[in-house]
Amino acid sequence: MAIFKKWIHRVNGDDKDILSKGKVPAFHVDSLLIEQYPDAIYVLDTNGHLIDSNEKMGLLFDDLTISPTESEEFASYHARALVGETVHFELVKTYEGQKRKLAVTCTPLYKDQLIQGVYGIVKDMSAEWETQNRYAIMKVGRELLEQVPGLMIIEAHVKDGTFSFSSQVSSFLGLSKRRLNDMTLNDIRETVHPDDWEELTQAIQTLRTAGEGADFAIEIRLRHQVTRKELPVTIRGALSLERNVFTYVIFSTKDQQRIEHELTDKEELLRRVCEASDTAICDYSYDTSQIEFAAGQFQAIFGYTVKQFNAHPDYWKVVINQEDLEKVNLANEQTRHMTPVHLEYRIFVGKKQKWIQEFRHHLYDETGRVRGFQALIRDMTEVREHEAEVLRLIEFDPMTNLPNRETMFQSVTRLIQTDLAFVLFTVTFNRIGDINRAFGYEYGDEWRIQTAHRLLESVPDEAVVGHLDGDTYLVIMPGHHEDEQLFQIGKRLTTLSDYCFQLEPYSVYPNMQVGVSRYPNDADDETTLIRRSYMAMGRAGKSGAAPVSLYASHMNLDELKRFELLRDLPNAIDRNEFYLLYQPKVNAWTGEITGAEALMRWDHPTWGVVSPLDFIPLAEESNLFIRLTDYLIEEVFRYLATLRSKVPISLNVSPKYLYHEQLLHTFEAASRRHDVPLHWLEIEVAETSKLDETHHIMNVFSSLKALGIQLALDDFGKGYSSLAYLQQFQVNTIKIDRIFGHGVSENKQARAIIHSLVVLAKEFDLAVVVEGIEQMEDLLLLRQLGCKTIQGYLFSPPVRGDAFEKMMHTGKLIADPLDNHEMATTRYIQAGITITTIRQQPVSVGLSSIVLTSRSDQHLHFYAALRLPLEGEVEFIIRFTVGADLPVRLHRMTEVTNGLYQYTAEYESSPGVEAQLTSLETKVTGDESISDYLQLVHQVEGI
């Protein structure tokens, strides 16, 4: 399957589909390359004027006194090239009494997908032409010799010790053709009379010593292998040193005078039989589906012997490049009905691709019936590889020398056209952005070169690697592979995360992610297939997932949503699709509002309100997080300026933003612009983030505090560096993560952790905020533990700016426990929901699990962990473990808590639907809580 190791996209002369989309210089032909080209080469513009040529062109056409710009013989071919066709043609010219044969290739030159001229390659094929003529005469001579009754020919190949026999040897010695083809030297000795073997070997040794041109003639006795009858014969032998072949002509002594007369006219032909050539001739029989004769360099060209091909008649289909298989099949059909047939195709000899040219002529039997064909075969690899080198300049990434993105897309398209199974691996090293920012683009270039080289060494031999973007690559591997095989290959690639790349004087480790998609399982077009491989890569390594991810056709709504968000995020800010909500922080005893947290939301045209948990990780994969954070800072200061009664407002900042060189300037400029002192602002940095370069972060925190900005560690307690961060960084507040605050009244371990953190904060003189408080029992317990500030749905969910401003008028909030009446139910149904169409276009994605809790009056209620769009051109169905799908239309959504949403949906009721729903109900075992539903919506049981 070495087909995947080299991409030469010139099938049937079609060059238009390999064009680079980027700008390229006119003609895109390097002058040095033209001069170094082994054959004559010239370049014309669209008017047929000569633009460039090499010295070989001048020498060749000065001899022949013709010009490709003036000769009418060239004009028609140039005209065809100027409309997009690659043209191959041959000319025969006479120079000083000798005929010269030229092979010419005219190819269109493109710039920005427009034809700007023609380049031509002219090869002097005179020597090859003479060889063809010699072979034609040689073959005719051999056929004539074999028609002489009683005349046999044996060839002994010195190099490999094999033998070739003419057709009459089989019947003369009483041997089957199959046994004859397997003859060894010992087997041949058995056919010679024992008393004559010594004389024969001495004659052969004398011939070997005498060298080229010598021959001998002796009379010996052979034995018929069935009757054991002695057969007196005369053997004449000759040696071809060029071919390393002994040729023996054997005829019955009884007919010697007649045979010698026949041979008188054929001595020259016999000499030609002993000659060698760098091409090959073979005869193929339709009757036997076998190659009956082959001469010249057949094995050297194809890499297989005639015997191997004949043993496996269909093996040629494997040897031939699969892209050329249809062309060869067509030629095979044409050969039966027309003569001559000329074709060119590619084969694989080991891992090397060769270009083969064939000229075919019919072979007839004595009745005039076409019994097969004779093929004159030439190896055109050198010529085509030089042409490919010219084309490589616009197909490959110059930095890594890998196929560029356009070429890889076209390669995937071609593979899909062959309808052979293959796999795509999208592989990223995830470091080039940081390297470019931290060290400079010259180090980024070196990173690309090194990662490309290391990846090439890591992929299987049959795979091909191309460059997509940055340090992200596409790997194409042929064949069908099971999931476990793909995971093993992916895991082998992700071990590169342990490899230390040296970018002197820096050492950098990659962060590998690998996504996999398969043809035809996951898509049947190149755009979708590559996109889904990229989607799987984005999912790899996220939220503790494995660094290798396989795309599956049943990918759920979460993945579809993630892809569309990633696609639309870059333009969302310009379309003003972002806005802020504010969640109050209150005194645990009095309900007084002491601050608020600004939370960004995205009002997506299809997916509705999108949480930062969905789009912030996507933004951090690129530099978009800088624009988003700048927007957040600007909006918070703008809002603070409108508040009459101000409280500190905190905002979440990505740790990456702390490395932004304009960090301090952004805060100071926004403060001056809106005339809001910086002490009203608090920055929250997630404690779970890895804050590298401690010295730099300490300096940044010190500078922010010097401006008056408060600092808080968010998600405190979840990470492994909590205490170290308290010691290293001078923060003002710790926010205890909601995994400890939510349900703390029922969790002894969480209660102990919060108590310890409150004591610790007191020792460090830090303020404490506990997140995720939704029930009165939790609030009462936190008061006992000494927690002063609470944030959670018990007091208020995140609200719009105008709603928060109204809260500030009173300054206090009253605890309002989550009303559980909507969750009260005696039965539930586990199911899945999916989208059938988006914007009237059908989609095929998997399910996100839901829990149906109640239904009445053609409305049902369910819980889901995914925020689904209520508006927009989206159609949903609910799918059950058994029974028919249920189309629904969503009407209302309530965010019950972080990660849990309650929906109301309309459906069309009928006795059959109601019976189906009733049959699927599961009885509730006790009082169901929010955590129970959270657990249920993260399960999929047989859906």
C-alpha angles and dihedrals in degrees: 000000000000085000086098096058098073132028116209106167101193104110115162090351094297109144100157096086094060097060119131114239092215126083115276131183117265110284091356090225119139112228092217090051090052092052093047093048109116094224135050112281133181138179125213132187123228090275092056094253117147111250102172142347139167131248092259089061092056094047094048098048096038085061093049095039094224131114127211089218094055107028116100087213089070099039099078092049092049089051091054091049091052090062093053106274126127105221129201118190141153133224131194117210132176118228122177091343095310127104117238122197120207127194111205130190119192116193129181117245116221134204120179088349092302123113109246100172148317134275121201133199117202120194123188102230096175095114093047090047091053089050091053091052091049091050093049089053091044092053093047089049093052092049090051091050092052090053092062107100114246094011118127133179127205124184121197114200108213097198099059102014094240127138136218122204133197117236096260096059091076097059094036094057098031095244128138116241090241092055091043091056090054095050118137129191091266090051091052090049088059090061093056123080107255092234091056100045094085092051091050094049092048091052091050092049091050089050091050091052094046092056133199117012097017122123141172140204124205137162118233140153126254127194127231104233095219105036094027086222116158114245116198109214141168117230122201116189136191134178129224108197091185091059097029087230132137112209120200124190111200127189137164113269090223090065095036098118093050093045094048088054089052091049095051090077092043105050090104090051090051089054089052090052088061093050123100133218139191092236131061139235124199138174119218123197122212090197096059100021085228138122100245098185137015131175137174122024098341095135093042091053100043100028091229134084123243087248091059092049093047092049090057107031093185095048092098087071088065095044094051119080105260091229089063097043095096090049092052092046089053091049090050089055093046092050090064092056109028140034137242108027122188121193141159126205143154129253134182122235104187103311095334122099118217132192113225128195121198134191111193130196130179124260116211133200125223091277094054094253117143102249098172143311140272116225128201105205129199131184106232095174098115093052094047094046091055089051089048090053089059091050092046090071090072099033103055137066104249094213100053099019087230125130107277126238095267091051093048091051089052091046091055089048091053092048091052088052089057088053092221119143116254141158132232122211116191106200127187130184091199099212111088095091092054092044093051092049097042103035107014137260095282088065089046089056091050089048090055092050094049096044092048091051093047092047091051089055092050103049123084116270094250093056128093124213125211135178119249107170139321106338094337119112139186119224120195118198124181127230139035116295132186120237093256092053091051092048090052092051091045092049090051089055093047090056084078085080085078093053116100113219116206115223095170120268090010132070116210131185120204126229103222125210123176127192124188134201129171137214124254096003099064105029142347100217130064098237095054093040094053092042092054092049087052091048091053090050090053090053093049115103094006120134093358094311121145116275088241119068129181118210112228127196087234092060105153133239092270090065094046090049092049092052095050092047091051090050095048101036099088093061099035095091092051089051091052092237095143126086138163134247124195124216114197125235110212140189107262092225106034103027089231113158106243099170145326140234118231111224122191121223132188119217098208116195092230107022098040119213110012123199123229086242085071104041106027094069088050091051091049090058086071138017091278090099088071092058091044093050091047088052091048093051092047093049094048093052091045090052094045088055090060096051116097093192106043130201127177112276120205127206132191117245125193113238086235089064089062087070092053108118092216093052099113094036091054093056095043093047093049091048092052093042094056098028093236119141114239094235089078088067129082125187119212119202118187111247088211090066118097106242104202125190095038094195092057093048091048090053092048092049091048091051092049092049090048087059089054097255116144120229129213135181108225126205088022115189098028097087134068096237103056099119093038090053092050089054097044104037126053101226127166102210141026120207111208109222120252092241086076099036099047109086093354091148089067098040120075094188093052090047091053092048094050091047090052093047092050090052090046092050090051090055090050091044091240131149117240128216121184116206133205100036111159107148131063092229090061092049093051092051093048090053088056090051091054099251108157104185128050132188122185151091091288087080103019143332118229109293139189119271095257092052091050090050089056089051089054091057090068094030094209138081130203120225110252112186116219108272108238098190093100090055093050106114140140097211139029140186126217111217143141133247127210141168121252100182137014118193088350091302117120116240131190114210136141131255138283111209121244137177119227110210107173145352137195139156093011091308127108133189126218142168125231137174092220127077104234126197116256095190134039132062097308127131123198138197129191114222123202134201088256135008135035127329117258118222112217139180118214117229110167138018128192122189099224094181138327106307097010127088130180118213136192115208135182121227137172108258125212135157090258094050093047091049090051093050092047092051091054098051120118119206116242111244096208143326105336116217133198091262090055091056092044088056094047096051090054092059130083113193113189095320 
